[in-house]
Short mmCIF file of C-alpha atoms (C1' of nucleotides) in Angstrom, two decimals:
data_model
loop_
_atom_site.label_atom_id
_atom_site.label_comp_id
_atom_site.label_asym_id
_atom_site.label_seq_id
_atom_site.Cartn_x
_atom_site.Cartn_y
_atom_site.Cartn_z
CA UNK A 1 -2.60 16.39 7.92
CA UNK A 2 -0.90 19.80 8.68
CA UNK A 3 1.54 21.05 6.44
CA UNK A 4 0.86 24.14 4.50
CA UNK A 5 -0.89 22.16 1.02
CA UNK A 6 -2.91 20.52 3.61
CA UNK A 7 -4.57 23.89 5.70
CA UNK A 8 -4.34 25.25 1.90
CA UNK A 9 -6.49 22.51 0.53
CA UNK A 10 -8.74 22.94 3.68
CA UNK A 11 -9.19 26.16 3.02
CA UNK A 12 -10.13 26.46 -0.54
CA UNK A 13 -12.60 22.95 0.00
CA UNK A 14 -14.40 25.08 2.95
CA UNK A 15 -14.50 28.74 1.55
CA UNK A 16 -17.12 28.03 -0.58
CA UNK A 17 -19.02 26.37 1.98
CA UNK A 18 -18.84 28.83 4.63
CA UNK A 19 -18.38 31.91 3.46
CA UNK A 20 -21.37 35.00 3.23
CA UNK A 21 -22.85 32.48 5.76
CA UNK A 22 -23.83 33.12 9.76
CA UNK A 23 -22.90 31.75 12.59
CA UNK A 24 -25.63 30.31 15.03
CA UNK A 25 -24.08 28.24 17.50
CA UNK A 26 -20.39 27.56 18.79
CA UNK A 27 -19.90 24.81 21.07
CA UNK A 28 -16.89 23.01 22.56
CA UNK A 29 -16.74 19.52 23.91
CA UNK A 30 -14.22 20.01 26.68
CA UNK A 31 -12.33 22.24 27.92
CA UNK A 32 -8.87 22.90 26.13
CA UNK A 33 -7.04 21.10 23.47
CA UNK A 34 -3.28 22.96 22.80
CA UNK A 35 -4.76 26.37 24.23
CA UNK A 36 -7.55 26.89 26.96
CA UNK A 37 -10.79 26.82 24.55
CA UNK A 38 -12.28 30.28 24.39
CA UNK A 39 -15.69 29.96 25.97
CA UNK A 40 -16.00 33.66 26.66
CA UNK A 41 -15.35 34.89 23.51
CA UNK A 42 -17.97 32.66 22.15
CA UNK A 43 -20.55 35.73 22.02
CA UNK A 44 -18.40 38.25 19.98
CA UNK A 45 -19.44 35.41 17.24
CA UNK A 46 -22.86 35.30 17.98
CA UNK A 47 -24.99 35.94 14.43
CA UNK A 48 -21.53 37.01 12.82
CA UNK A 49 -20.96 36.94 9.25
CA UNK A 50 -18.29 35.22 7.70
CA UNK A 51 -16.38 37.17 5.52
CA UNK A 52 -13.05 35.65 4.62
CA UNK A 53 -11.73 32.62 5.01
CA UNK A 54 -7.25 33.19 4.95
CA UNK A 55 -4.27 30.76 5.81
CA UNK A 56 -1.72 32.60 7.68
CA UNK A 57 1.59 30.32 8.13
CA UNK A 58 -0.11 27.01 8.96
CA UNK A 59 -3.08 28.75 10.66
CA UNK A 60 -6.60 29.04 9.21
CA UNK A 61 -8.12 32.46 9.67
CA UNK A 62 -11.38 32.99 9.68
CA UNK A 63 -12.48 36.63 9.56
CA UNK A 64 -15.96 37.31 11.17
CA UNK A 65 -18.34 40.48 10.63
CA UNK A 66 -17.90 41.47 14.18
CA UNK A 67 -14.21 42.49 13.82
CA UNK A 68 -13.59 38.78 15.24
CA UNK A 69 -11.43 35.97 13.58
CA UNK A 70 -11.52 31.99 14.43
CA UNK A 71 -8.04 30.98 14.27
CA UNK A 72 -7.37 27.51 14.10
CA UNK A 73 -4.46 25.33 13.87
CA UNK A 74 -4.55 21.43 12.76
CA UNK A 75 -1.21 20.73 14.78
CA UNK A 76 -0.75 16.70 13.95
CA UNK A 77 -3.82 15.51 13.77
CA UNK A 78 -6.40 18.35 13.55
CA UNK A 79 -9.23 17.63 10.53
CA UNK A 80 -12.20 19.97 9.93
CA UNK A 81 -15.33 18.24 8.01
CA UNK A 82 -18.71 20.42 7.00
CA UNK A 83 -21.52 18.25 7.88
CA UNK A 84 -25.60 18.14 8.06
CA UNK A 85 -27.41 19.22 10.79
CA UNK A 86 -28.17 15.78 11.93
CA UNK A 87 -24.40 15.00 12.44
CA UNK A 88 -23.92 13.04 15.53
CA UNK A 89 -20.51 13.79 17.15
CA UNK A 90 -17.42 11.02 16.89
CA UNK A 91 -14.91 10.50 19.21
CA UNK A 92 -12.39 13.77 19.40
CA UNK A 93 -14.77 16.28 17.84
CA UNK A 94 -13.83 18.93 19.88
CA UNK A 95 -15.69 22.12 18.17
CA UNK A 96 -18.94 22.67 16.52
CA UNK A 97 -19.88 25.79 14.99
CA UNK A 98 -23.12 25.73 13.54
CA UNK A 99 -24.44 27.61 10.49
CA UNK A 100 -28.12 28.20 9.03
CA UNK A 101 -26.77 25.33 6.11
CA UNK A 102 -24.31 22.62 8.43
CA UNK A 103 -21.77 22.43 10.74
CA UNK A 104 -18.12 23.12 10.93
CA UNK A 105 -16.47 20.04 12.71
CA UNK A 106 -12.95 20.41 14.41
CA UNK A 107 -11.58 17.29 14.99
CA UNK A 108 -8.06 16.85 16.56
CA UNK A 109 -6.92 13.12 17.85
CA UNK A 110 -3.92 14.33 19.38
CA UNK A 111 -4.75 17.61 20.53
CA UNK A 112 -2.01 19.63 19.48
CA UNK A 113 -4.05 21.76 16.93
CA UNK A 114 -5.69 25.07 18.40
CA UNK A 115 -9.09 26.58 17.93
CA UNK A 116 -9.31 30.56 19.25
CA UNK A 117 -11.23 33.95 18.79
CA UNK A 118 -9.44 36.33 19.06
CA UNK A 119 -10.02 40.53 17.44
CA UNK A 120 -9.28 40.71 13.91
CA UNK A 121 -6.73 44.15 14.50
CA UNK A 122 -4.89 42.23 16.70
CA UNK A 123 -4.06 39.04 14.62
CA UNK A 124 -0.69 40.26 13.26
CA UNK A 125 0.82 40.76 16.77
CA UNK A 126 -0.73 37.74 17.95
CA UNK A 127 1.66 35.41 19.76
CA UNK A 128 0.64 33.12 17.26
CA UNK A 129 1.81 34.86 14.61
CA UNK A 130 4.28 37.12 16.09
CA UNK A 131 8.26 36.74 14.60
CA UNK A 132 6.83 34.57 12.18
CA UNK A 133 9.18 34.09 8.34
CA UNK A 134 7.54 35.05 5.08
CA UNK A 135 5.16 32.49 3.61
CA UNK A 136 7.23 30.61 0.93
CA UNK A 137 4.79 31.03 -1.84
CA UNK A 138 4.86 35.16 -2.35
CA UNK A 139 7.64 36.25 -4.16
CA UNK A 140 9.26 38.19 -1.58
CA UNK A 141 10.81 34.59 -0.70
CA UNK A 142 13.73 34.66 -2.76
CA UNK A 143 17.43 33.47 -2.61
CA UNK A 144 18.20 37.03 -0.73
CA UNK A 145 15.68 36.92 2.15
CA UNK A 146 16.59 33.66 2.79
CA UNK A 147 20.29 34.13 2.75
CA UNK A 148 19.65 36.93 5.29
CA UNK A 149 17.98 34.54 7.75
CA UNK A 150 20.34 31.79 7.48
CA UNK A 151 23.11 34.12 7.71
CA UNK A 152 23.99 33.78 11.74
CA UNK A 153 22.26 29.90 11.87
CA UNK A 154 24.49 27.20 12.48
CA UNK A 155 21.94 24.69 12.48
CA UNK A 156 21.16 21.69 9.58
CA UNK A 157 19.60 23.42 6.60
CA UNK A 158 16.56 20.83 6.98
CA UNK A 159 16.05 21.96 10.88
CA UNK A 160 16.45 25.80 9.57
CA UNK A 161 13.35 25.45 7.23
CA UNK A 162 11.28 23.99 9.95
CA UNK A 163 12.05 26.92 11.94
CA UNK A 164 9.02 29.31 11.08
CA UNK A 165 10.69 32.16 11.98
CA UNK A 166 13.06 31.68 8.93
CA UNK A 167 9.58 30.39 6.63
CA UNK A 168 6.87 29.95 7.20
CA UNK A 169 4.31 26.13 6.39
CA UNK A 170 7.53 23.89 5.40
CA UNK A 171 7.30 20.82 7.87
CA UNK A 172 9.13 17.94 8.52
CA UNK A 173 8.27 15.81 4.90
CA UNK A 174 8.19 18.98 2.30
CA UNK A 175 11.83 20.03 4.21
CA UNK A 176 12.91 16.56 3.04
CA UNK A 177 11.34 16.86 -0.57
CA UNK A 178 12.97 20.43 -1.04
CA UNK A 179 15.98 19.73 -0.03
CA UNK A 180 16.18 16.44 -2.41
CA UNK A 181 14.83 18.02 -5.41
CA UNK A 182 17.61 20.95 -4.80
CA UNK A 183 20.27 18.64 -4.33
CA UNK A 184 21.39 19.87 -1.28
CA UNK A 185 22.46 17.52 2.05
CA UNK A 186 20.45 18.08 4.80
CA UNK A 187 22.96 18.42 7.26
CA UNK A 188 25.07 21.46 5.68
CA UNK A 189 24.91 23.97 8.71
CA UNK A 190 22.28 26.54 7.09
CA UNK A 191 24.89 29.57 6.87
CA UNK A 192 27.06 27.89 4.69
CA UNK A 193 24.83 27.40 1.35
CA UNK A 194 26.09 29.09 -1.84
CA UNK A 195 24.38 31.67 -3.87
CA UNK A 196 23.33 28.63 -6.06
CA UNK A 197 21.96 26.31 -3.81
CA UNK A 198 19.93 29.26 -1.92
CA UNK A 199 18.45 29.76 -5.62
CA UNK A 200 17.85 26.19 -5.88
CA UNK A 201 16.02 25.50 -2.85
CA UNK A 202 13.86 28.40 -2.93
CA UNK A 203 12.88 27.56 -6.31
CA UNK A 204 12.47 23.80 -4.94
CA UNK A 205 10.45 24.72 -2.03
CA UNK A 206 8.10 26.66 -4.25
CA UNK A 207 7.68 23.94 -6.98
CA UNK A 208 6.94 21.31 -4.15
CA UNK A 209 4.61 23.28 -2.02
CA UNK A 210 2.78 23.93 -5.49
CA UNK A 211 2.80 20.58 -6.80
CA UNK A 212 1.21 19.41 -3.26
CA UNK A 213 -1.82 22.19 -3.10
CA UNK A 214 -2.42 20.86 -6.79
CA UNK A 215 -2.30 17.36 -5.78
CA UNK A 216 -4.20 18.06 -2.36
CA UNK A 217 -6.71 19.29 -3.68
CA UNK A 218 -8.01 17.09 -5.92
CA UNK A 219 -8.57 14.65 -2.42
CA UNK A 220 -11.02 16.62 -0.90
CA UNK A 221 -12.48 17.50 -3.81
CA UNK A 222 -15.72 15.38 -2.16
CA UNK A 223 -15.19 17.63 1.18
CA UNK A 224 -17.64 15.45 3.03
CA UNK A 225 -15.03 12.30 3.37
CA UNK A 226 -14.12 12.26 6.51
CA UNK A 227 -11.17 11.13 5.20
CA UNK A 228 -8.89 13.93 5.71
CA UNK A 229 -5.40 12.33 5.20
CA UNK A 230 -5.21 10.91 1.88
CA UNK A 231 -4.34 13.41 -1.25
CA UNK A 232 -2.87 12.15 -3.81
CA UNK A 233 0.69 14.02 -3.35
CA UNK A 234 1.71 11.30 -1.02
CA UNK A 235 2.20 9.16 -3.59
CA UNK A 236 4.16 11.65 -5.26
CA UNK A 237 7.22 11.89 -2.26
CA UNK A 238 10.73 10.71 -3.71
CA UNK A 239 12.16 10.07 -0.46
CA UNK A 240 10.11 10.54 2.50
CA UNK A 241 9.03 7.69 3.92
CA UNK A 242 11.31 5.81 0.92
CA UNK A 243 14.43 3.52 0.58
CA UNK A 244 15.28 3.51 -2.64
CA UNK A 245 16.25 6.49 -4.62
CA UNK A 246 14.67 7.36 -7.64
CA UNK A 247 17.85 9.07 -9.16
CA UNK A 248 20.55 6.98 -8.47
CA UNK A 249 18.74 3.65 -6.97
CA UNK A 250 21.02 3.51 -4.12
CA UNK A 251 19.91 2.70 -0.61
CA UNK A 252 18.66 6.19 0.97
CA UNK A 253 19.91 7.35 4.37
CA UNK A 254 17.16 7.48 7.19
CA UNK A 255 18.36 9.85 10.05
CA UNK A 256 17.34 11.75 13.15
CA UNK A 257 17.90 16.16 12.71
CA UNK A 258 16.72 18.02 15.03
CA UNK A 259 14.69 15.20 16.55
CA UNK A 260 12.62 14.45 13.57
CA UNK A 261 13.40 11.74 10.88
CA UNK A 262 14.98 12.80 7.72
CA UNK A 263 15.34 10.89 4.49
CA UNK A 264 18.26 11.86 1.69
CA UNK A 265 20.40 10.22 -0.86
CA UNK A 266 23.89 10.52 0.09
CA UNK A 267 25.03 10.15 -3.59
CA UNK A 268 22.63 12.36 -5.00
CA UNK A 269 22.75 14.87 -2.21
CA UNK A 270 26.41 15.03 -1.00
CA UNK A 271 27.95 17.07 1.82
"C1'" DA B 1 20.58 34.93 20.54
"C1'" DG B 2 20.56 30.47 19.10
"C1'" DA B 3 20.64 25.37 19.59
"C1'" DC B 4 18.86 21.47 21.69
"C1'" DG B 5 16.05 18.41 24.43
"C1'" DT B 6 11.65 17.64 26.17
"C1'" DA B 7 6.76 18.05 26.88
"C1'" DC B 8 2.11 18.04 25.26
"C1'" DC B 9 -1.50 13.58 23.66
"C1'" DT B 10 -3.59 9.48 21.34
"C1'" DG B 11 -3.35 5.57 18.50
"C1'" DA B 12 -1.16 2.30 15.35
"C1'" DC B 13 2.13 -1.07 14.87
"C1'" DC B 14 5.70 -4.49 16.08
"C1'" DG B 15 8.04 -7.99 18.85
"C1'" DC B 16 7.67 -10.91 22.75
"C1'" DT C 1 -4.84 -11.10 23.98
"C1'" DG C 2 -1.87 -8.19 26.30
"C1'" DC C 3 2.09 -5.53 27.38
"C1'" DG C 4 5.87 -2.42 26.46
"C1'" DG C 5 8.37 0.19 23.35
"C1'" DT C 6 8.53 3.21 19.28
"C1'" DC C 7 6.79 6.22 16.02
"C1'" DA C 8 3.71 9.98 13.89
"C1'" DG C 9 2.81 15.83 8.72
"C1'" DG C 10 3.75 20.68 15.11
"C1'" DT C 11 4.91 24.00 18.40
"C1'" DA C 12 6.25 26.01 23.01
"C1'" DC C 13 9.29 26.27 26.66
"C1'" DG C 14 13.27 25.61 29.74
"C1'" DT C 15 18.18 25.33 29.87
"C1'" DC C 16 22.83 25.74 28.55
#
DNA sequence: AGACGTACCTGACCGC
DNA sequence: TGCGGTCAGGTACGTC
């Protein structure tokens, strides 16, 4: 559940929870999961505040009162539940951070998501978060920046908006969604868009990240469901995961770019 | 520098 | 019921 409505939704659904509230207890339940787990750090959030609660790219930053920040990634399969005290741990709970009110569960099946601590002056030139694109909902993400980026790429459009340094939270379905709403084939090398279609997927890739935080996060509205995938905006895809086309009702083409499957009307979006 | 393949890991599903 | 193959919303790294 990792795409950037998803950590969005997660993080307004666990702001109010968490923050003004202190930290007891961290514990981890083995010993890595996509990074080594950060058991010596685990003091520098010992009785810390938490004052902020952020999403940076697809990351969740949370900024502590001891000039500490948790940063955590979902990767694939990374969930995060608050739960009562007398939680008793499932199968892939990985983190537990404990506060005077419940517990912050990180839960990640596949193990691709992170969990660090890490200062809070040094998050910007973080690996993580170093040569990272703009975040596609600020307006600084316009038809120009992103004609800049593109400019030397000879890749597929679709695989340049995965790339985060180019933007930032766009993954593998809202790529597909953009670049059907905007009309635009998903295999036109990424330097050779006009002026229009740069406007038009911009404005496409802002409408559909929107529309999916609205959509999200009305799902975890009840923040205790365990549920994590579900949201509502799935059933609002037009060709991921489709094979009809809701424009033209041809058959839509299901293809491999970059190594990820990609899903586009050849009628509606020509070359 | 940029493009591409592969690795990381578990589980669900499908055909035999 | 079991086995093997394929697929999954992400990212890092090696190689050409």
């Amino acid at each position: 559940m990792p795409e950037l409505p998803e950590v969005e939704t997660v993080k307004r659904s666990l702001a109010p929870f968490i923050i003004g509230r202190e930290i007891k207890a961290i514990e981890f339940y083995r010993p890595n999961i996509r990074n080594q787990l950060p058991f010596d750090k685990i003091t520098k959030c010992q009785d810390a505040k938490i004052l902020e609660v952020k999403r940076l790219a697809k990351y969740l930053v949370i900024n502590l009162s001891t000039s500490y920040s948790l940063i955590i990634h979902l990767g694939m399969t990374g969930k995060i539940y608050f739960e009562p005290h007398d939680y008793i741990l499932k199968k892939h709970d990985h983190v537990k951070i404990t506060l005077d009110h419940g517990s912050i569960i990180f839960n990640d099946t596949r193990r691709f998501g992170v969990f660090d601590i890490i200062s809070s002056s040094e998050i910007e030139k973080n690996n993580y978060f170093k040569n990272i694109g703009l975040d596609p909902l600020v307006k600084e993400f316009n038809s120009e920046y992103l004609k800049d980026k593109l400019k030397k790429r000879s890749l597929a459009i679709k695989a340049a908006l995965m790339d985060n340094a180019v933007v930032v939270g766009v993954g593998n379905i809202y790529a597909s969604e953009s670049l059907f709403l905007a009309r635009i084939n998903p295999l036109i090398k990424a330097s050779m868009l006009n002026n229009d279609q740069l406007k038009k997927l911009v404005e496409s890739i802002k409408i559909i990240l929107l529309e999916a935080i609205e959509a999200g996060g009305s799902t975890i509205k009840d923040y205790k469901t365990p549920d994590g995938s579900s949201g509502y905006f799935q059933m609002k895809f037009k060709v991921y995961g489709k094979t009809t086309c809701q424009i033209c009702q041809k058959k839509l083409q299901k293809i491999k770019i970059a190594g990820r499957t990609t899903y586009f009307c050849d009628t509606c979006q020509p070359e």
